[in-house]
CSV table of N, CA and C in Angstrom, one decimal:
chain,number,residue,atom,x,y,z
E,1352,MET,N,0.8,-1.2,0.0
E,1352,MET,CA,0.0,0.0,0.0
E,1352,MET,C,0.9,1.3,0.0
E,1353,THR,N,1.9,1.3,0.8
E,1353,THR,CA,2.7,2.4,0.9
E,1353,THR,C,3.4,2.7,-0.4
E,1354,VAL,N,3.8,1.7,-1.1
E,1354,VAL,CA,4.5,1.9,-2.4
E,1354,VAL,C,3.5,2.6,-3.4
E,1355,GLN,N,2.3,2.2,-3.4
E,1355,GLN,CA,1.3,2.8,-4.3
E,1355,GLN,C,1.1,4.3,-4.0
E,1356,ASN,N,1.0,4.6,-2.7
E,1356,ASN,CA,0.9,6.0,-2.3
E,1356,ASN,C,2.1,6.8,-2.7
E,1357,MET,N,3.3,6.2,-2.5
E,1357,MET,CA,4.5,7.0,-2.9
E,1357,MET,C,4.5,7.2,-4.4
E,1358,ASP,N,4.1,6.2,-5.2
E,1358,ASP,CA,4.0,6.3,-6.6
E,1358,ASP,C,3.1,7.5,-7.0
E,1359,LYS,N,1.9,7.5,-6.4
E,1359,LYS,CA,1.0,8.5,-6.7
E,1359,LYS,C,1.5,9.9,-6.3
E,1360,THR,N,2.2,10.0,-5.1
E,1360,THR,CA,2.8,11.2,-4.7
E,1360,THR,C,3.8,11.7,-5.6
E,1361,VAL,N,4.7,10.8,-6.1
E,1361,VAL,CA,5.7,11.2,-7.0
E,1361,VAL,C,5.1,11.6,-8.3
E,1362,SER,N,4.1,11.0,-8.7
E,1362,SER,CA,3.4,11.3,-10.0
E,1362,SER,C,2.7,12.7,-9.9
E,1363,ARG,N,2.1,13.0,-8.7
E,1363,ARG,CA,1.5,14.3,-8.5
E,1363,ARG,C,2.6,15.4,-8.5
E,1364,LYS,N,3.7,15.0,-7.8
E,1364,LYS,CA,4.8,16.0,-7.7
E,1364,LYS,C,5.4,16.3,-9.1
E,1365,GLN,N,5.6,15.2,-9.9
E,1365,GLN,CA,6.1,15.4,-11.3
E,1365,GLN,C,5.1,16.2,-12.1
E,1366,ARG,N,3.8,16.0,-12.0
E,1366,ARG,CA,2.9,16.7,-12.8
E,1366,ARG,C,2.9,18.2,-12.4
E,1367,LEU,N,3.0,18.5,-11.1
E,1367,LEU,CA,3.1,19.8,-10.6
E,1367,LEU,C,4.4,20.5,-11.1
E,1368,GLN,N,5.5,19.8,-11.0
E,1368,GLN,CA,6.7,20.4,-11.5
E,1368,GLN,C,6.7,20.7,-13.0
E,1369,GLU,N,6.1,19.8,-13.8
E,1369,GLU,CA,6.0,20.0,-15.2
E,1369,GLU,C,5.0,21.2,-15.5
E,1370,LYS,N,3.9,21.3,-14.8
E,1370,LYS,CA,3.0,22.4,-15.0
E,1370,LYS,C,3.7,23.7,-14.6
E,1371,GLN,N,4.5,23.8,-13.5
E,1371,GLN,CA,5.2,25.0,-13.2
E,1371,GLN,C,6.3,25.3,-14.2
E,1372,ARG,N,7.0,24.3,-14.7
E,1372,ARG,CA,8.0,24.5,-15.8
E,1372,ARG,C,7.4,25.1,-17.0
E,1373,ARG,N,6.2,24.6,-17.4
E,1373,ARG,CA,5.5,25.2,-18.6
E,1373,ARG,C,5.1,26.6,-18.3
E,1374,GLN,N,4.5,26.8,-17.1
E,1374,GLN,CA,4.1,28.2,-16.8
E,1374,GLN,C,5.3,29.2,-16.8
E,1375,LEU,N,6.4,28.8,-16.2
E,1375,LEU,CA,7.6,29.7,-16.3
E,1375,LEU,C,8.1,29.9,-17.7
E,1376,ALA,N,8.0,28.9,-18.5
E,1376,ALA,CA,8.4,29.0,-19.9
E,1376,ALA,C,7.5,30.0,-20.7
E,1377,VAL,N,6.2,29.9,-20.4
E,1377,VAL,CA,5.3,30.8,-21.0
E,1377,VAL,C,5.5,32.3,-20.5
E,1378,VAL,N,5.7,32.4,-19.3
E,1378,VAL,CA,6.0,33.8,-18.7
E,1378,VAL,C,7.2,34.4,-19.3
E,1379,ASP,N,8.3,33.5,-19.5
E,1379,ASP,CA,9.5,34.0,-20.1
E,1379,ASP,C,9.3,34.4,-21.6
E,1380,THR,N,8.5,33.6,-22.3
E,1380,THR,CA,8.2,33.9,-23.7
E,1380,THR,C,7.4,35.2,-23.8
E,1381,VAL,N,6.4,35.4,-22.9
E,1381,VAL,CA,5.7,36.7,-22.9
E,1381,VAL,C,6.6,37.9,-22.6
E,1382,ASP,N,7.4,37.7,-21.6
E,1382,ASP,CA,8.3,38.8,-21.2
E,1382,ASP,C,9.2,39.2,-22.4
E,1383,LYS,N,9.8,38.2,-23.1
E,1383,LYS,CA,10.6,38.5,-24.3
E,1383,LYS,C,9.8,39.2,-25.4
E,1384,ALA,N,8.6,38.8,-25.6
E,1384,ALA,CA,7.7,39.4,-26.6
E,1384,ALA,C,7.4,40.8,-26.2
E,1385,GLU,N,7.1,41.1,-25.0
E,1385,GLU,CA,6.8,42.4,-24.5
E,1385,GLU,C,8.0,43.4,-24.8
E,1386,ILE,N,9.2,42.9,-24.6
E,1386,ILE,CA,10.4,43.7,-24.8
E,1386,ILE,C,10.5,44.0,-26.3
E,1387,LYS,N,10.2,43.0,-27.2
E,1387,LYS,CA,10.3,43.2,-28.6
E,1387,LYS,C,9.2,44.3,-29.0
E,1388,VAL,N,8.0,44.2,-28.4
E,1388,VAL,CA,6.9,45.1,-28.7
E,1388,VAL,C,7.3,46.5,-28.4
E,1389,ARG,N,7.9,46.7,-27.1
E,1389,ARG,CA,8.3,48.0,-26.7
E,1389,ARG,C,9.4,48.6,-27.6
E,1390,LYS,N,10.3,47.8,-28.1
E,1390,LYS,CA,11.4,48.2,-29.0
E,1390,LYS,C,10.7,48.6,-30.3
E,1391,ALA,N,9.8,47.8,-30.8
E,1391,ALA,CA,9.1,48.2,-32.1
E,1391,ALA,C,8.3,49.4,-32.0
E,1392,GLU,N,7.6,49.6,-30.8
E,1392,GLU,CA,6.9,50.8,-30.6
E,1392,GLU,C,7.8,52.1,-30.6
E,1393,THR,N,8.9,51.9,-29.9
E,1393,THR,CA,9.9,53.0,-29.9
E,1393,THR,C,10.4,53.4,-31.3
E,1394,GLU,N,10.7,52.4,-32.1
E,1394,GLU,CA,11.2,52.6,-33.4
E,1394,GLU,C,10.1,53.3,-34.3
E,1395,LEU,N,8.8,52.8,-34.1
E,1395,LEU,CA,7.7,53.4,-34.8
E,1395,LEU,C,7.5,54.9,-34.4
E,1396,ALA,N,7.7,55.1,-33.1
E,1396,ALA,CA,7.5,56.5,-32.6
E,1396,ALA,C,8.6,57.4,-33.2
E,1397,VAL,N,9.8,57.0,-33.3
E,1397,VAL,CA,10.8,57.7,-34.0
E,1397,VAL,C,10.5,58.0,-35.4
E,1398,ALA,N,10.0,56.9,-36.1
E,1398,ALA,CA,9.7,57.1,-37.5
E,1398,ALA,C,8.5,58.0,-37.7
E,1399,VAL,N,7.5,58.0,-36.9
E,1399,VAL,CA,6.4,58.9,-37.0
E,1399,VAL,C,6.9,60.4,-36.7
E,1400,ALA,N,7.8,60.5,-35.7
E,1400,ALA,CA,8.3,61.9,-35.5
E,1400,ALA,C,9.0,62.4,-36.7
E,1401,GLU,N,9.8,61.6,-37.3
E,1401,GLU,CA,10.5,62.0,-38.5
E,1401,GLU,C,9.5,62.3,-39.7
E,1402,ALA,N,8.4,61.5,-39.7
E,1402,ALA,CA,7.4,61.7,-40.8
E,1402,ALA,C,6.8,63.1,-40.6
E,1403,VAL,N,6.5,63.5,-39.3
E,1403,VAL,CA,5.9,64.8,-39.0
E,1403,VAL,C,6.8,65.9,-39.5
E,1404,GLN,N,8.1,65.7,-39.3
E,1404,GLN,CA,9.1,66.7,-39.7
E,1404,GLN,C,9.1,66.8,-41.3
E,1405,VAL,N,9.1,65.6,-41.9
E,1405,VAL,CA,9.1,65.6,-43.4
E,1405,VAL,C,7.9,66.1,-44.0
E,1406,PHE,N,6.7,65.8,-43.4
E,1406,PHE,CA,5.4,66.2,-44.0
E,1406,PHE,C,5.1,67.7,-43.6
E,1407,GLY,N,5.7,68.1,-42.5
E,1407,GLY,CA,5.6,69.5,-42.1
E,1407,GLY,C,4.7,69.7,-40.9
E,1408,ASP,N,3.7,68.9,-40.7
E,1408,ASP,CA,2.9,69.0,-39.5
E,1408,ASP,C,2.1,67.7,-39.2
E,1409,GLU,N,1.4,67.7,-38.1
E,1409,GLU,CA,0.7,66.4,-37.7
E,1409,GLU,C,-0.4,66.0,-38.7
E,1410,GLN,N,-1.1,67.0,-39.1
E,1410,GLN,CA,-2.3,66.8,-40.0
E,1410,GLN,C,-1.8,66.2,-41.4
E,1411,SER,N,-0.7,66.8,-41.9
E,1411,SER,CA,-0.2,66.3,-43.2
E,1411,SER,C,0.4,64.9,-43.0
E,1412,ALA,N,1.1,64.7,-41.9
E,1412,ALA,CA,1.7,63.3,-41.6
E,1412,ALA,C,0.5,62.3,-41.5
E,1413,SER,N,-0.5,62.7,-40.8
E,1413,SER,CA,-1.7,61.9,-40.6
E,1413,SER,C,-2.3,61.4,-42.0
E,1414,GLU,N,-2.4,62.4,-42.9
E,1414,GLU,CA,-2.9,62.1,-44.2
E,1414,GLU,C,-1.9,61.2,-45.0
E,1415,GLY,N,-0.6,61.6,-44.9
E,1415,GLY,CA,0.4,60.9,-45.7
E,1415,GLY,C,0.6,59.4,-45.2
E,1416,LEU,N,0.5,59.2,-43.9
E,1416,LEU,CA,0.7,57.9,-43.3
E,1416,LEU,C,-0.6,57.1,-43.2
E,1417,ASP,N,-1.8,57.8,-43.5
E,1417,ASP,CA,-3.1,57.2,-43.3
E,1417,ASP,C,-3.2,56.7,-41.8
E,1418,MET,N,-3.0,57.6,-40.9
E,1418,MET,CA,-3.0,57.3,-39.5
E,1418,MET,C,-3.7,58.4,-38.8
E,1419,PRO,N,-4.6,58.1,-37.9
E,1419,PRO,CA,-5.3,59.2,-37.2
E,1419,PRO,C,-4.4,60.2,-36.5
E,1420,VAL,N,-4.8,61.4,-36.4
E,1420,VAL,CA,-3.9,62.5,-35.7
E,1420,VAL,C,-3.7,62.1,-34.3
E,1421,GLU,N,-4.7,61.5,-33.6
E,1421,GLU,CA,-4.5,61.1,-32.2
E,1421,GLU,C,-3.4,60.0,-32.1
E,1422,THR,N,-3.3,59.1,-33.1
E,1422,THR,CA,-2.2,58.1,-33.1
E,1422,THR,C,-0.8,58.8,-33.3
E,1423,ILE,N,-0.8,59.8,-34.3
E,1423,ILE,CA,0.4,60.5,-34.5
E,1423,ILE,C,0.9,61.2,-33.2
E,1424,ARG,N,-0.1,61.8,-32.5
E,1424,ARG,CA,0.3,62.5,-31.3
E,1424,ARG,C,0.8,61.5,-30.2
E,1425,HIS,N,0.1,60.4,-30.2
E,1425,HIS,CA,0.6,59.3,-29.2
E,1425,HIS,C,2.0,59.0,-29.5
E,1426,PHE,N,2.4,58.7,-30.7
E,1426,PHE,CA,3.7,58.3,-31.0
E,1426,PHE,C,4.7,59.5,-30.9
E,1427,LEU,N,4.3,60.7,-31.1
E,1427,LEU,CA,5.1,61.9,-30.9
E,1427,LEU,C,5.5,62.0,-29.4
E,1428,GLY,N,4.5,61.8,-28.6
E,1428,GLY,CA,4.7,61.8,-27.1
E,1428,GLY,C,5.7,60.7,-26.7
E,1429,MET,N,5.5,59.5,-27.3
E,1429,MET,CA,6.5,58.4,-27.0
E,1429,MET,C,7.9,58.8,-27.4
E,1430,ALA,N,8.0,59.4,-28.6
E,1430,ALA,CA,9.3,59.8,-29.1
E,1430,ALA,C,10.0,60.9,-28.2
E,1431,GLU,N,9.1,61.8,-27.8
E,1431,GLU,CA,9.7,62.9,-26.9
E,1431,GLU,C,10.1,62.3,-25.6
E,1432,LYS,N,9.3,61.4,-25.0
E,1432,LYS,CA,9.7,60.8,-23.8
E,1432,LYS,C,11.0,60.0,-23.9
E,1433,ASP,N,11.1,59.2,-25.0
E,1433,ASP,CA,12.3,58.4,-25.3
E,1433,ASP,C,13.5,59.3,-25.4
E,1434,ALA,N,13.3,60.4,-26.1
E,1434,ALA,CA,14.5,61.4,-26.3
E,1434,ALA,C,14.9,62.0,-24.9
E,1435,ALA,N,13.9,62.3,-24.1
E,1435,ALA,CA,14.2,62.9,-22.8
E,1435,ALA,C,14.9,61.8,-21.9
E,1436,ASP,N,14.4,60.6,-22.0
E,1436,ASP,CA,15.0,59.5,-21.2
E,1436,ASP,C,16.4,59.3,-21.6
E,1437,THR,N,16.7,59.3,-23.0
E,1437,THR,CA,18.0,59.1,-23.5
E,1437,THR,C,18.9,60.2,-23.1
E,1438,ALA,N,18.4,61.5,-23.1
E,1438,ALA,CA,19.2,62.6,-22.7
E,1438,ALA,C,19.6,62.5,-21.2
E,1439,LYS,N,18.6,62.1,-20.4
E,1439,LYS,CA,18.8,62.0,-19.0
E,1439,LYS,C,19.9,61.0,-18.7
E,1440,VAL,N,19.9,59.8,-19.4
E,1440,VAL,CA,20.9,58.8,-19.2
E,1440,VAL,C,22.2,59.3,-19.7
E,1441,ALA,N,22.3,60.0,-20.8
E,1441,ALA,CA,23.5,60.5,-21.3
E,1441,ALA,C,24.1,61.5,-20.3
E,1442,ASP,N,23.3,62.4,-19.7
E,1442,ASP,CA,23.7,63.3,-18.7
E,1442,ASP,C,24.3,62.6,-17.5
E,1443,GLN,N,23.6,61.6,-17.1
E,1443,GLN,CA,24.1,60.8,-15.9
E,1443,GLN,C,25.4,60.1,-16.2
E,1444,ASP,N,25.5,59.5,-17.4
E,1444,ASP,CA,26.8,58.9,-17.8
E,1444,ASP,C,27.9,59.9,-18.0
E,1445,GLY,N,27.6,61.0,-18.5
E,1445,GLY,CA,28.6,62.1,-18.7
E,1445,GLY,C,29.1,62.5,-17.4
E,1446,GLY,N,28.3,62.6,-16.4
E,1446,GLY,CA,28.8,63.0,-15.0
E,1446,GLY,C,29.7,61.9,-14.5
E,1447,LYS,N,29.4,60.7,-14.7
E,1447,LYS,CA,30.3,59.6,-14.2
E,1447,LYS,C,31.6,59.6,-14.9
E,1448,GLU,N,31.6,59.9,-16.2
E,1448,GLU,CA,32.8,59.9,-17.0
E,1448,GLU,C,33.7,61.1,-16.5
E,1449,ALA,N,33.1,62.2,-16.2
E,1449,ALA,CA,33.8,63.3,-15.8
E,1449,ALA,C,34.5,63.0,-14.4
E,1450,GLU,N,33.7,62.4,-13.5
E,1450,GLU,CA,34.3,62.0,-12.2
E,1450,GLU,C,35.5,61.1,-12.4
E,1451,SER,N,35.3,60.1,-13.2
E,1451,SER,CA,36.4,59.1,-13.4
E,1451,SER,C,37.6,59.7,-14.1
E,1452,SER,N,37.4,60.7,-15.0
E,1452,SER,CA,38.6,61.3,-15.7
E,1452,SER,C,39.3,62.3,-14.8
E,1453,ASP,N,38.5,62.9,-13.8
E,1453,ASP,CA,39.1,63.8,-12.8
E,1453,ASP,C,40.0,63.0,-11.9
E,1454,GLY,N,39.6,61.8,-11.6
E,1454,GLY,CA,40.4,61.0,-10.6
E,1454,GLY,C,41.7,60.4,-11.2
E,1455,ALA,N,41.8,60.4,-12.6
E,1455,ALA,CA,42.9,59.7,-13.2
E,1455,ALA,C,44.1,60.5,-13.3
C-alpha cells in the first residue's frame, strides 16, 4: 500500500513540476515578446516623429501615413519621452565619466 501511495505522490509531484515548468516558460516567452513590442513601438515613434518633420505638421503626416492624428500625437509623445530619457541617461553617464577622468 505504501508503495502505491508513494508512486501517486511522485506522480503528482512530477505533474506539478511540469506544470510549473511550462508556466515559467510561457511567462518567459511573454516577457521577451513584450520587450520586442516596446522596442518596435519606440522605433515606430521615432519614424512617426520623422514623418511629421518631413510632412511639415501632424495633419499632413496623418494624411500621408493614413494614420489618425491622435495616433500621430501618441507616437510623438512616446518619441519625446524616449528622447528625454536618452538625454537623462547621457547626462548621468557624462557625469560619471567626468568624475572618473578627474580622478585619473
